[in-house]
CSV table of C-alpha atoms and ligand atoms in Angstrom, one decimal:
chain,number,residue,atom,x,y,z
A,1,UNK,CA,-15.7,-49.9,-88.8
A,2,UNK,CA,-13.3,-48.9,-86.2
A,3,UNK,CA,-13.4,-45.8,-83.9
A,4,UNK,CA,-10.3,-44.4,-85.5
A,5,UNK,CA,-11.7,-44.5,-88.9
A,6,UNK,CA,-15.0,-43.0,-88.0
A,7,UNK,CA,-15.4,-39.2,-88.1
A,8,UNK,CA,-18.0,-38.2,-85.5
A,9,UNK,CA,-18.2,-34.4,-86.9
A,10,UNK,CA,-22.0,-33.5,-86.6
A,11,UNK,CA,-22.9,-37.0,-85.6
A,12,UNK,CA,-24.8,-38.2,-82.3
A,13,UNK,CA,-23.3,-41.4,-81.0
A,14,UNK,CA,-25.1,-43.7,-78.6
A,15,UNK,CA,-22.1,-44.9,-76.3
A,16,UNK,CA,-22.8,-47.8,-74.1
A,17,UNK,CA,-20.3,-47.8,-71.2
A,18,UNK,CA,-19.9,-49.5,-67.8
A,19,UNK,CA,-20.4,-46.8,-65.2
A,20,UNK,CA,-21.4,-49.3,-62.7
A,21,UNK,CA,-19.1,-47.9,-60.0
A,22,UNK,CA,-19.1,-48.5,-56.2
A,23,UNK,CA,-20.8,-45.7,-54.3
A,24,UNK,CA,-20.4,-45.3,-50.4
A,25,UNK,CA,-23.6,-44.6,-48.4
A,26,UNK,CA,-23.4,-41.1,-49.1
A,27,UNK,CA,-23.2,-41.7,-53.0
A,28,UNK,CA,-19.5,-40.7,-53.2
A,29,UNK,CA,-17.8,-42.8,-56.0
A,30,UNK,CA,-15.1,-45.0,-54.2
A,31,UNK,CA,-13.4,-46.1,-57.3
A,32,UNK,CA,-13.9,-44.4,-60.7
A,33,UNK,CA,-11.7,-46.7,-62.8
A,34,UNK,CA,-14.5,-47.7,-65.0
A,35,UNK,CA,-15.3,-44.0,-65.8
A,36,UNK,CA,-11.8,-43.2,-66.5
A,37,UNK,CA,-11.5,-46.2,-68.7
A,38,UNK,CA,-14.2,-44.9,-71.1
A,39,UNK,CA,-12.7,-41.4,-71.3
A,40,UNK,CA,-10.6,-41.8,-74.4
A,41,UNK,CA,-13.7,-43.1,-76.3
A,42,UNK,CA,-15.8,-40.1,-75.1
A,43,UNK,CA,-13.0,-37.5,-75.8
A,44,UNK,CA,-12.4,-38.8,-79.3
A,45,UNK,CA,-16.1,-38.3,-80.2
A,46,UNK,CA,-16.3,-34.8,-78.8
A,47,UNK,CA,-12.9,-33.8,-80.4
A,48,UNK,CA,-14.3,-34.8,-83.6
A,49,UNK,CA,-17.2,-32.6,-83.2
A,50,UNK,CA,-19.7,-35.2,-82.4
A,51,UNK,CA,-22.2,-35.3,-79.5
A,52,UNK,CA,-22.9,-38.2,-77.1
A,53,UNK,CA,-25.8,-39.9,-75.6
A,54,UNK,CA,-24.3,-42.2,-72.7
A,55,UNK,CA,-26.3,-45.3,-71.7
A,56,UNK,CA,-25.2,-47.3,-68.5
A,57,UNK,CA,-26.5,-49.5,-65.9
A,58,UNK,CA,-25.6,-49.1,-62.3
A,59,UNK,CA,-26.2,-52.0,-59.6
A,60,UNK,CA,-29.0,-54.4,-60.1
A,61,UNK,CA,-32.1,-52.4,-59.6
A,62,UNK,CA,-35.5,-54.0,-59.9
A,63,UNK,CA,-37.2,-50.7,-60.9
A,64,UNK,CA,-36.5,-47.0,-60.5
A,65,UNK,CA,-34.9,-46.0,-57.1
A,66,UNK,CA,-32.8,-43.3,-56.0
A,67,UNK,CA,-30.2,-45.7,-54.7
A,68,UNK,CA,-29.1,-46.7,-58.0
A,69,UNK,CA,-29.7,-43.4,-59.8
A,70,UNK,CA,-27.0,-42.5,-62.4
A,71,UNK,CA,-27.5,-38.8,-61.3
A,72,UNK,CA,-25.0,-39.6,-58.5
A,73,UNK,CA,-22.1,-39.8,-60.9
A,74,UNK,CA,-23.2,-36.8,-63.1
A,75,UNK,CA,-20.8,-34.1,-61.5
A,76,UNK,CA,-17.9,-36.5,-61.5
A,77,UNK,CA,-18.4,-37.2,-65.1
A,78,UNK,CA,-18.8,-33.6,-65.8
A,79,UNK,CA,-15.5,-32.9,-64.1
A,80,UNK,CA,-13.7,-35.8,-65.9
A,81,UNK,CA,-14.8,-34.4,-69.2
A,82,UNK,CA,-14.5,-30.7,-68.2
A,83,UNK,CA,-18.0,-30.0,-69.6
A,84,UNK,CA,-21.3,-29.7,-68.1
A,85,UNK,CA,-22.9,-33.1,-68.9
A,86,UNK,CA,-26.7,-33.0,-69.2
A,87,UNK,CA,-29.1,-35.6,-67.6
A,88,UNK,CA,-32.3,-37.3,-68.7
A,89,UNK,CA,-34.2,-38.5,-65.6
A,90,UNK,CA,-35.6,-41.4,-67.5
A,91,UNK,CA,-33.8,-43.2,-70.4
A,92,UNK,CA,-37.3,-43.6,-72.2
A,93,UNK,CA,-40.1,-41.0,-72.4
A,94,UNK,CA,-40.2,-37.5,-74.0
A,95,UNK,CA,-37.5,-35.8,-72.0
A,96,UNK,CA,-34.7,-38.2,-73.2
A,97,UNK,CA,-35.9,-38.0,-76.8
A,98,UNK,CA,-36.2,-34.1,-76.8
A,99,UNK,CA,-32.8,-33.7,-75.0
A,100,UNK,CA,-31.1,-36.1,-77.4
A,101,UNK,CA,-32.5,-34.5,-80.4
A,102,UNK,CA,-31.2,-30.9,-79.2
A,103,UNK,CA,-27.8,-32.2,-78.6
A,104,UNK,CA,-25.3,-29.8,-80.2
A,105,UNK,CA,-21.7,-30.9,-81.2
A,106,UNK,CA,-19.6,-31.3,-78.2
A,107,UNK,CA,-22.4,-31.9,-75.9
A,108,UNK,CA,-23.1,-35.1,-73.8
A,109,UNK,CA,-26.4,-36.4,-72.4
A,110,UNK,CA,-26.2,-39.0,-69.6
A,111,UNK,CA,-29.4,-41.2,-69.7
A,112,UNK,CA,-30.8,-42.5,-66.3
A,113,UNK,CA,-30.0,-46.1,-65.3
A,114,UNK,CA,-31.2,-48.4,-68.3
A,115,UNK,CA,-31.8,-51.3,-65.8
A,116,UNK,CA,-34.6,-49.2,-64.3
A,117,UNK,CA,-36.5,-51.1,-67.1
A,118,UNK,CA,-36.8,-54.9,-67.0
A,119,UNK,CA,-36.5,-54.4,-70.8
A,120,UNK,CA,-32.8,-53.7,-70.7
A,121,UNK,CA,-32.1,-57.3,-69.4
A,122,UNK,CA,-35.2,-58.8,-71.1
A,123,UNK,CA,-36.2,-60.6,-68.1
A,124,UNK,CA,-39.8,-60.3,-66.6
A,125,UNK,CA,-39.9,-58.7,-63.1
A,126,UNK,CA,-42.6,-58.9,-60.2
A,127,UNK,CA,-43.6,-62.4,-61.1
A,128,UNK,CA,-45.7,-64.1,-58.4
A,129,UNK,CA,-43.6,-66.8,-56.6
A,130,UNK,CA,-46.4,-69.2,-57.3
A,131,UNK,CA,-46.7,-68.2,-61.0
A,132,UNK,CA,-47.5,-71.1,-63.3
A,133,UNK,CA,-45.3,-72.2,-66.1
A,134,UNK,CA,-47.9,-70.7,-68.5
A,135,UNK,CA,-47.7,-67.3,-66.7
A,136,UNK,CA,-44.0,-67.4,-66.7
A,137,UNK,CA,-43.9,-68.1,-70.4
A,138,UNK,CA,-46.5,-65.4,-71.0
A,139,UNK,CA,-44.4,-62.9,-69.0
A,140,UNK,CA,-41.3,-63.9,-71.0
A,141,UNK,CA,-43.0,-63.5,-74.1
A,142,UNK,CA,-44.3,-60.0,-73.2
A,143,UNK,CA,-41.1,-58.7,-72.1
A,144,UNK,CA,-39.3,-59.8,-75.3
A,145,UNK,CA,-41.9,-57.8,-77.3
A,146,UNK,CA,-41.7,-54.6,-75.2
A,147,UNK,CA,-37.8,-55.1,-75.3
A,148,UNK,CA,-38.1,-54.5,-79.0
A,149,UNK,CA,-39.7,-51.1,-78.5
A,150,UNK,CA,-37.3,-50.2,-75.8
A,151,UNK,CA,-34.3,-50.9,-78.0
A,152,UNK,CA,-35.5,-49.2,-81.0
A,153,UNK,CA,-36.2,-46.1,-79.0
A,154,UNK,CA,-32.6,-46.1,-77.6
A,155,UNK,CA,-31.3,-46.6,-81.1
A,156,UNK,CA,-33.5,-43.7,-82.4
A,157,UNK,CA,-31.5,-41.2,-80.5
A,158,UNK,CA,-28.3,-41.5,-82.5
A,159,UNK,CA,-26.8,-41.8,-85.7
A,160,UNK,CA,-24.2,-44.4,-84.7
A,161,UNK,CA,-23.5,-46.9,-81.8
A,162,UNK,CA,-20.3,-47.3,-80.0
A,163,UNK,CA,-20.0,-50.3,-77.4
A,164,UNK,CA,-17.4,-49.6,-74.8
A,165,UNK,CA,-18.8,-51.7,-72.0
A,166,UNK,CA,-16.6,-54.9,-71.9
A,167,UNK,CA,-17.8,-55.6,-68.4
A,168,UNK,CA,-21.3,-56.4,-69.7
A,169,UNK,CA,-20.4,-57.7,-73.1
A,170,UNK,CA,-21.3,-61.3,-72.0
A,171,UNK,CA,-24.9,-60.1,-71.6
A,172,UNK,CA,-27.2,-60.1,-74.6
A,173,UNK,CA,-29.2,-57.0,-73.2
A,174,UNK,CA,-30.8,-54.3,-75.2
A,175,UNK,CA,-28.0,-51.6,-75.0
A,176,UNK,CA,-25.1,-54.0,-75.1
A,177,UNK,CA,-26.2,-56.3,-78.1
A,178,UNK,CA,-29.7,-55.9,-79.6
A,179,UNK,CA,-29.3,-52.2,-80.5
A,180,UNK,CA,-26.6,-52.9,-82.8
A,181,UNK,CA,-29.1,-54.4,-85.2
A,182,UNK,CA,-30.5,-50.9,-85.8
A,183,UNK,CA,-27.1,-49.6,-87.1
A,184,UNK,CA,-25.3,-50.8,-90.4
A,185,UNK,CA,-21.7,-52.0,-90.4
A,186,UNK,CA,-20.5,-48.4,-90.9
A,187,UNK,CA,-22.2,-47.0,-88.1
A,188,UNK,CA,-21.6,-49.4,-85.2
A,189,UNK,CA,-18.1,-50.0,-83.7
A,190,UNK,CA,-16.2,-50.9,-80.5
A,191,UNK,CA,-14.8,-48.0,-78.3
A,192,UNK,CA,-11.1,-47.9,-77.5
A,193,UNK,CA,-11.6,-49.7,-74.2
A,194,UNK,CA,-13.4,-52.6,-75.9
A,195,UNK,CA,-10.8,-52.6,-78.6
A,196,UNK,CA,-8.1,-53.2,-76.0
A,197,UNK,CA,-9.9,-55.8,-74.1
A,198,UNK,CA,-10.6,-57.8,-77.2
A,199,UNK,CA,-6.9,-57.6,-78.3
A,200,UNK,CA,-5.8,-58.7,-74.9
A,201,UNK,CA,-8.2,-61.7,-75.0
A,202,UNK,CA,-7.0,-62.6,-78.3
A,203,UNK,CA,-3.6,-62.7,-77.3
A,204,UNK,CA,-4.1,-65.3,-74.6
A,205,UNK,CA,-6.5,-67.2,-76.8
A,206,UNK,CA,-4.8,-67.2,-80.2
A,207,UNK,CA,-1.3,-65.8,-79.9
A,208,UNK,CA,0.1,-67.8,-77.0
A,209,UNK,CA,3.9,-67.6,-76.3
A,210,UNK,CA,4.9,-70.8,-74.1
A,211,UNK,CA,5.0,-71.6,-71.3
A,212,UNK,CA,1.4,-70.4,-70.6
A,213,UNK,CA,0.5,-70.2,-67.0
A,214,UNK,CA,-3.0,-69.5,-65.5
A,215,UNK,CA,-3.4,-68.7,-61.7
A,216,UNK,CA,-6.8,-69.4,-60.6
A,217,UNK,CA,-7.7,-68.1,-57.3
A,218,UNK,CA,-10.8,-66.9,-55.5
A,219,UNK,CA,-13.2,-68.6,-53.2
A,220,UNK,CA,-14.9,-71.3,-55.0
A,221,UNK,CA,-14.3,-74.1,-57.5
A,222,UNK,CA,-18.0,-74.2,-58.5
A,223,UNK,CA,-17.8,-70.8,-59.9
A,224,UNK,CA,-14.6,-71.4,-62.0
A,225,UNK,CA,-15.1,-75.1,-63.2
A,226,UNK,CA,-16.0,-74.3,-66.9
A,227,UNK,CA,-12.9,-71.9,-67.2
A,228,UNK,CA,-10.5,-74.3,-65.4
A,229,UNK,CA,-11.7,-77.2,-67.7
A,230,UNK,CA,-11.4,-75.1,-70.6
A,231,UNK,CA,-7.8,-73.8,-69.5
A,232,UNK,CA,-6.6,-77.4,-69.4
A,233,UNK,CA,-6.7,-77.5,-73.1
A,234,UNK,CA,-4.6,-74.4,-73.3
A,235,UNK,CA,-2.2,-73.9,-70.5
A,236,UNK,CA,1.1,-75.5,-69.7
A,237,UNK,CA,0.8,-74.7,-65.9
A,238,UNK,CA,-2.3,-74.4,-64.0
A,239,UNK,CA,-1.9,-72.8,-60.5
A,240,UNK,CA,-4.8,-73.4,-58.1
A,241,UNK,CA,-4.8,-70.9,-55.2
A,242,UNK,CA,-7.2,-69.2,-52.8
A,243,UNK,CA,-10.2,-71.0,-51.1
A,244,UNK,CA,-10.4,-73.6,-54.0
A,245,UNK,CA,-7.2,-75.1,-52.6
A,246,UNK,CA,-9.0,-76.8,-49.7
A,247,UNK,CA,-11.3,-78.6,-51.9
A,248,UNK,CA,-8.5,-80.2,-53.9
A,249,UNK,CA,-6.6,-80.9,-50.5
A,250,UNK,CA,-9.6,-82.7,-49.0
A,251,UNK,CA,-10.2,-84.6,-52.2
A,252,UNK,CA,-6.8,-85.9,-51.9
A,253,UNK,CA,-7.3,-87.0,-48.4
A,254,UNK,CA,-5.8,-84.1,-46.4
A,255,UNK,CA,-6.8,-82.5,-43.2
A,256,UNK,CA,-8.3,-79.2,-43.8
A,257,UNK,CA,-9.6,-78.1,-40.4
A,258,UNK,CA,-12.4,-75.7,-41.0
A,259,UNK,CA,-11.1,-74.1,-44.2
A,260,UNK,CA,-13.6,-73.2,-46.9
A,261,UNK,CA,-14.5,-76.5,-48.9
A,262,UNK,CA,-17.3,-77.5,-51.3
A,263,UNK,CA,-17.9,-81.1,-50.3
A,264,UNK,CA,-20.0,-81.7,-53.2
A,265,UNK,CA,-17.0,-80.8,-55.6
A,266,UNK,CA,-14.6,-83.4,-54.3
A,267,UNK,CA,-15.1,-85.7,-57.1
A,268,UNK,CA,-14.9,-82.9,-59.5
A,269,UNK,CA,-11.5,-81.9,-58.0
A,270,UNK,CA,-10.1,-85.4,-58.5
A,271,UNK,CA,-11.5,-85.5,-62.0
A,272,UNK,CA,-9.7,-82.1,-62.9
A,273,UNK,CA,-6.5,-83.6,-61.4
A,274,UNK,CA,-6.9,-86.6,-63.8
A,275,UNK,CA,-7.7,-84.6,-66.7
A,276,UNK,CA,-4.5,-82.3,-66.1
A,277,UNK,CA,-2.3,-85.5,-66.1
A,278,UNK,CA,-4.0,-86.8,-69.3
A,279,UNK,CA,-3.4,-83.5,-71.0
A,280,UNK,CA,0.1,-83.1,-69.6
A,281,UNK,CA,-0.7,-80.0,-67.8
A,282,UNK,CA,1.3,-79.2,-64.8
A,283,UNK,CA,-1.3,-78.7,-62.1
A,284,UNK,CA,0.3,-76.7,-59.3
A,285,UNK,CA,-1.3,-77.0,-55.9
A,286,UNK,CA,-0.4,-75.5,-52.6
A,287,UNK,CA,1.8,-77.4,-50.3
A,288,UNK,CA,1.7,-75.2,-47.2
A,289,UNK,CA,-0.9,-72.6,-45.7
A,290,UNK,CA,-1.1,-69.7,-43.6
A,291,UNK,CA,-3.7,-70.9,-41.0
A,292,UNK,CA,-6.0,-68.9,-38.7
A,293,UNK,CA,-7.9,-69.8,-35.6
A,294,UNK,CA,-11.0,-67.7,-36.8
A,295,UNK,CA,-11.9,-65.8,-40.0
A,296,UNK,CA,-10.3,-62.5,-38.9
A,297,UNK,CA,-7.4,-60.3,-39.6
A,298,UNK,CA,-6.6,-60.4,-35.9
A,299,UNK,CA,-6.9,-64.2,-35.6
A,300,UNK,CA,-3.9,-66.2,-34.2
A,301,UNK,CA,-2.0,-67.3,-37.2
A,302,UNK,CA,0.7,-69.9,-38.1
A,303,UNK,CA,2.0,-71.8,-41.0
A,304,UNK,CA,1.4,-75.7,-41.6
A,305,UNK,CA,1.4,-78.2,-44.4
A,306,UNK,CA,-1.7,-77.7,-46.4
A,307,UNK,CA,-3.0,-81.2,-45.7
A,308,UNK,CA,-2.3,-81.1,-41.9
A,309,UNK,CA,-4.4,-78.1,-40.9
A,310,UNK,CA,-5.3,-78.6,-37.1
A,311,UNK,CA,-9.0,-78.9,-36.1
A,312,UNK,CA,-10.7,-75.5,-35.8
A,313,UNK,CA,-8.1,-73.8,-37.9
A,314,UNK,CA,-8.6,-72.5,-41.4
A,315,UNK,CA,-6.3,-71.7,-44.4
A,316,UNK,CA,-6.6,-68.0,-45.2
A,317,UNK,CA,-3.5,-67.7,-47.4
A,318,UNK,CA,-0.8,-69.8,-48.9
A,319,UNK,CA,2.5,-70.4,-47.0
A,320,UNK,CA,6.1,-69.4,-47.8
A,321,UNK,CA,7.0,-72.7,-49.7
A,322,UNK,CA,4.0,-72.5,-51.9
A,323,UNK,CA,4.8,-68.9,-52.6
A,324,UNK,CA,8.2,-70.1,-53.8
A,325,UNK,CA,6.8,-72.8,-56.0
A,326,UNK,CA,4.2,-70.5,-57.5
A,327,UNK,CA,6.7,-67.7,-58.1
A,328,UNK,CA,9.1,-70.0,-59.8
A,329,UNK,CA,6.5,-71.3,-62.3
A,330,UNK,CA,5.4,-67.9,-63.1
A,331,UNK,CA,8.8,-66.2,-63.5
A,332,UNK,CA,9.5,-68.9,-66.2
A,333,UNK,CA,6.4,-68.2,-68.0
A,334,UNK,CA,5.8,-66.1,-71.4
A,335,UNK,CA,2.0,-65.9,-71.0
A,336,UNK,CA,0.2,-65.5,-67.7
A,337,UNK,CA,-3.4,-65.1,-66.8
A,338,UNK,CA,-4.3,-64.3,-63.1
A,339,UNK,CA,-7.8,-64.4,-61.9
A,340,UNK,CA,-8.4,-64.5,-58.1
A,341,UNK,CA,-6.3,-63.8,-55.0
A,342,UNK,CA,-4.4,-66.6,-53.3
A,343,UNK,CA,-6.0,-65.8,-50.0
A,344,UNK,CA,-8.2,-63.5,-48.1
A,345,UNK,CA,-6.4,-60.5,-49.3
A,346,UNK,CA,-8.9,-58.1,-47.7
A,347,UNK,CA,-7.2,-59.0,-44.5
A,348,UNK,CA,-3.8,-57.2,-44.2
A,349,UNK,CA,-2.3,-60.2,-42.6
A,350,UNK,CA,-3.3,-62.7,-45.4
A,351,UNK,CA,-2.1,-60.6,-48.3
A,352,UNK,CA,1.5,-62.0,-48.7
A,353,UNK,CA,0.7,-64.8,-51.0
A,354,UNK,CA,-1.4,-62.5,-53.5
A,355,UNK,CA,1.5,-60.0,-53.3
A,356,UNK,CA,4.1,-62.5,-54.0
A,357,UNK,CA,2.1,-63.7,-57.0
A,358,UNK,CA,1.5,-60.2,-58.3
A,359,UNK,CA,5.3,-59.4,-58.0
A,360,UNK,CA,6.3,-62.5,-59.7
A,361,UNK,CA,3.9,-61.6,-62.6
A,362,UNK,CA,5.6,-58.2,-62.7
A,363,UNK,CA,9.0,-59.7,-62.8
A,364,UNK,CA,8.0,-62.1,-65.7
A,365,UNK,CA,6.4,-59.3,-67.5
A,366,UNK,CA,9.7,-57.4,-67.3
A,367,UNK,CA,11.3,-60.3,-68.9
A,368,UNK,CA,9.2,-60.3,-71.9
A,369,UNK,CA,5.9,-62.1,-70.8
A,370,UNK,CA,2.6,-61.1,-71.7
A,371,UNK,CA,0.3,-60.9,-68.5
A,372,UNK,CA,-3.3,-60.5,-68.4
A,373,UNK,CA,-5.1,-59.8,-64.9
A,374,UNK,CA,-8.9,-59.9,-64.7
A,375,UNK,CA,-11.8,-60.6,-62.6
A,376,UNK,CA,-12.7,-58.0,-60.0
A,377,UNK,CA,-10.7,-59.3,-57.0
A,378,UNK,CA,-7.2,-59.7,-58.8
A,379,UNK,CA,-7.7,-56.3,-60.3
A,380,UNK,CA,-8.3,-55.1,-56.7
A,381,UNK,CA,-5.1,-56.9,-55.5
A,382,UNK,CA,-2.9,-55.4,-58.3
A,383,UNK,CA,-4.2,-51.9,-57.4
A,384,UNK,CA,-3.8,-52.4,-53.8
A,385,UNK,CA,-0.2,-53.5,-54.2
A,386,UNK,CA,0.6,-50.8,-56.7
A,387,UNK,CA,1.4,-53.2,-59.5
A,388,UNK,CA,-1.0,-52.4,-62.1
A,389,UNK,CA,1.7,-50.6,-64.1
A,390,UNK,CA,3.8,-53.7,-64.2
A,391,UNK,CA,1.5,-56.1,-65.9
A,392,UNK,CA,0.7,-56.1,-69.6
A,393,UNK,CA,-2.9,-55.5,-69.3
A,394,UNK,CA,-5.6,-55.2,-66.4
A,395,UNK,CA,-9.0,-56.1,-67.8
A,396,UNK,CA,-12.2,-54.3,-66.6
A,397,UNK,CA,-14.2,-57.4,-67.2
A,398,UNK,CA,-14.9,-60.1,-64.6
A,399,UNK,CA,-17.5,-62.4,-65.8
A,400,UNK,CA,-17.0,-61.1,-69.4
A,401,UNK,CA,-13.3,-61.8,-69.5
A,402,UNK,CA,-13.8,-65.3,-68.1
A,403,UNK,CA,-16.4,-66.2,-70.5
A,404,UNK,CA,-14.3,-64.8,-73.5
A,405,UNK,CA,-11.2,-66.9,-72.3
A,406,UNK,CA,-13.4,-70.0,-72.1
A,407,UNK,CA,-13.9,-69.5,-75.8
A,408,UNK,CA,-17.5,-68.3,-75.7
A,409,UNK,CA,-18.6,-65.7,-78.1
A,410,UNK,CA,-19.7,-62.6,-76.3
A,411,UNK,CA,-23.0,-61.2,-77.4
A,412,UNK,CA,-21.8,-57.7,-77.2
A,413,UNK,CA,-18.8,-58.4,-79.4
A,414,UNK,CA,-20.7,-60.5,-81.8
A,415,UNK,CA,-23.3,-57.8,-82.4
A,416,UNK,CA,-20.7,-55.4,-83.5
A,417,UNK,CA,-18.9,-57.9,-85.9
A,418,UNK,CA,-22.0,-59.3,-87.4
B,501,AMP,P1,-13.7,-64.9,-56.3
B,501,AMP,O1,-14.9,-63.7,-56.3
B,501,AMP,O2,-14.4,-66.2,-56.4
B,501,AMP,O3,-12.6,-64.5,-57.2
B,501,AMP,O4,-13.3,-64.9,-54.8
B,501,AMP,C1,-12.6,-63.9,-54.1
B,501,AMP,C2,-12.7,-64.0,-52.7
B,501,AMP,O5,-12.2,-65.2,-52.4
B,501,AMP,C3,-12.1,-62.9,-52.0
B,501,AMP,O6,-12.9,-62.0,-51.4
B,501,AMP,C4,-11.2,-63.8,-51.0
B,501,AMP,O7,-11.1,-63.1,-49.6
B,501,AMP,C5,-11.8,-65.0,-51.1
B,501,AMP,N1,-10.9,-66.0,-50.6
B,501,AMP,C6,-9.6,-66.3,-51.1
B,501,AMP,N2,-8.9,-67.2,-50.6
B,501,AMP,C7,-9.9,-67.6,-49.4
B,501,AMP,C8,-9.9,-68.5,-48.4
B,501,AMP,N3,-8.6,-69.3,-48.2
B,501,AMP,N4,-10.8,-68.7,-47.5
B,501,AMP,C9,-11.8,-67.9,-47.7
B,501,AMP,N5,-12.1,-67.1,-48.7
B,501,AMP,C10,-11.0,-67.0,-49.5
């Protein structure tokens, strides 16, 4: 079933969204992108004459706490939908059930943070540090049992289930995957956002126009090994950028000063270089760096070859020669995936490399390439530089996007398709 085929008139829909938005210390939303991203789905249901029960998580609470209450986003959601959204102080309990049952067409009920219950994630909480293996196993079994009741209760609020939370699709949680079991094929579907994400991933997995270039940045190799290894089977060019650079440089015998480096991953870096060669992938590494004498925006800075960084200095961005090499490769590409900045883009003086990469992607896109940008920090980059409109698709998923591109089946997607 697709959301466009479904008529929500007179129906109650449980919609799982990802309203895990950043809040400042006064609980003001500092970036409402994720809320806006779910609006087309919510509006379609209301326009049909349906009603909505919204489920989401916010942060990583270990139990109920004001800090992670979804009531902080209630007013903004009401403004965005232009109706007064109702709120249930607890996603379980009598209040939620009564309010859900009383919903009239065109009305919306926001449930309190699903992760206030350990059952949402299905992981035991509060286990003593010295718990024995038996105690751990018993706690795990108990939570899996109570998770069934939790999931069933959420499902009982609605006639149909819509998953529009791509950001959590890689988690087999109660509201993102397990709940789908309680609805038949005609009553469960992706929301519009999820449909778009799935389509974008499909394009870089199954409908590749070549050359295909991936730009992998960010801080650590260790968090990206699997995706890098997997990409070596798919791409023509793999650009390594960001903090990962220096692990590769050191592995190749270069001097990296005090640049970020994972010493236990040097072998792995060499192995990846070797694998790229075997597979005929053009692995593109930085040749120069913008180095600083401290980890700060105001540090003294200069350019130098990436393998000749002076003692006490660290690479915080790529240098001009590298920018040129990266941009040339990107501009000749027909499919582009960008994950992770080329440097510490949070510091104004070290944004240039990331901006150049972003601009090259926009130019390639103008010339007909399909470009997918994903992973929290690269999204922040394209937004910061005002380039979001110039790329083909900006994903709302970080981990979910990477896992999907690794070729893993995401539980949140499988649950709808099953
Ligand atoms: P990730 O979450 O792995 O995508 O990493 C993103 C983070 O990597 C950003 O916060 C960047 O500031 C950081 N980063 C990128 N390049 C460097 C670098 N050369 N040194 C230290 N941190 C970096």
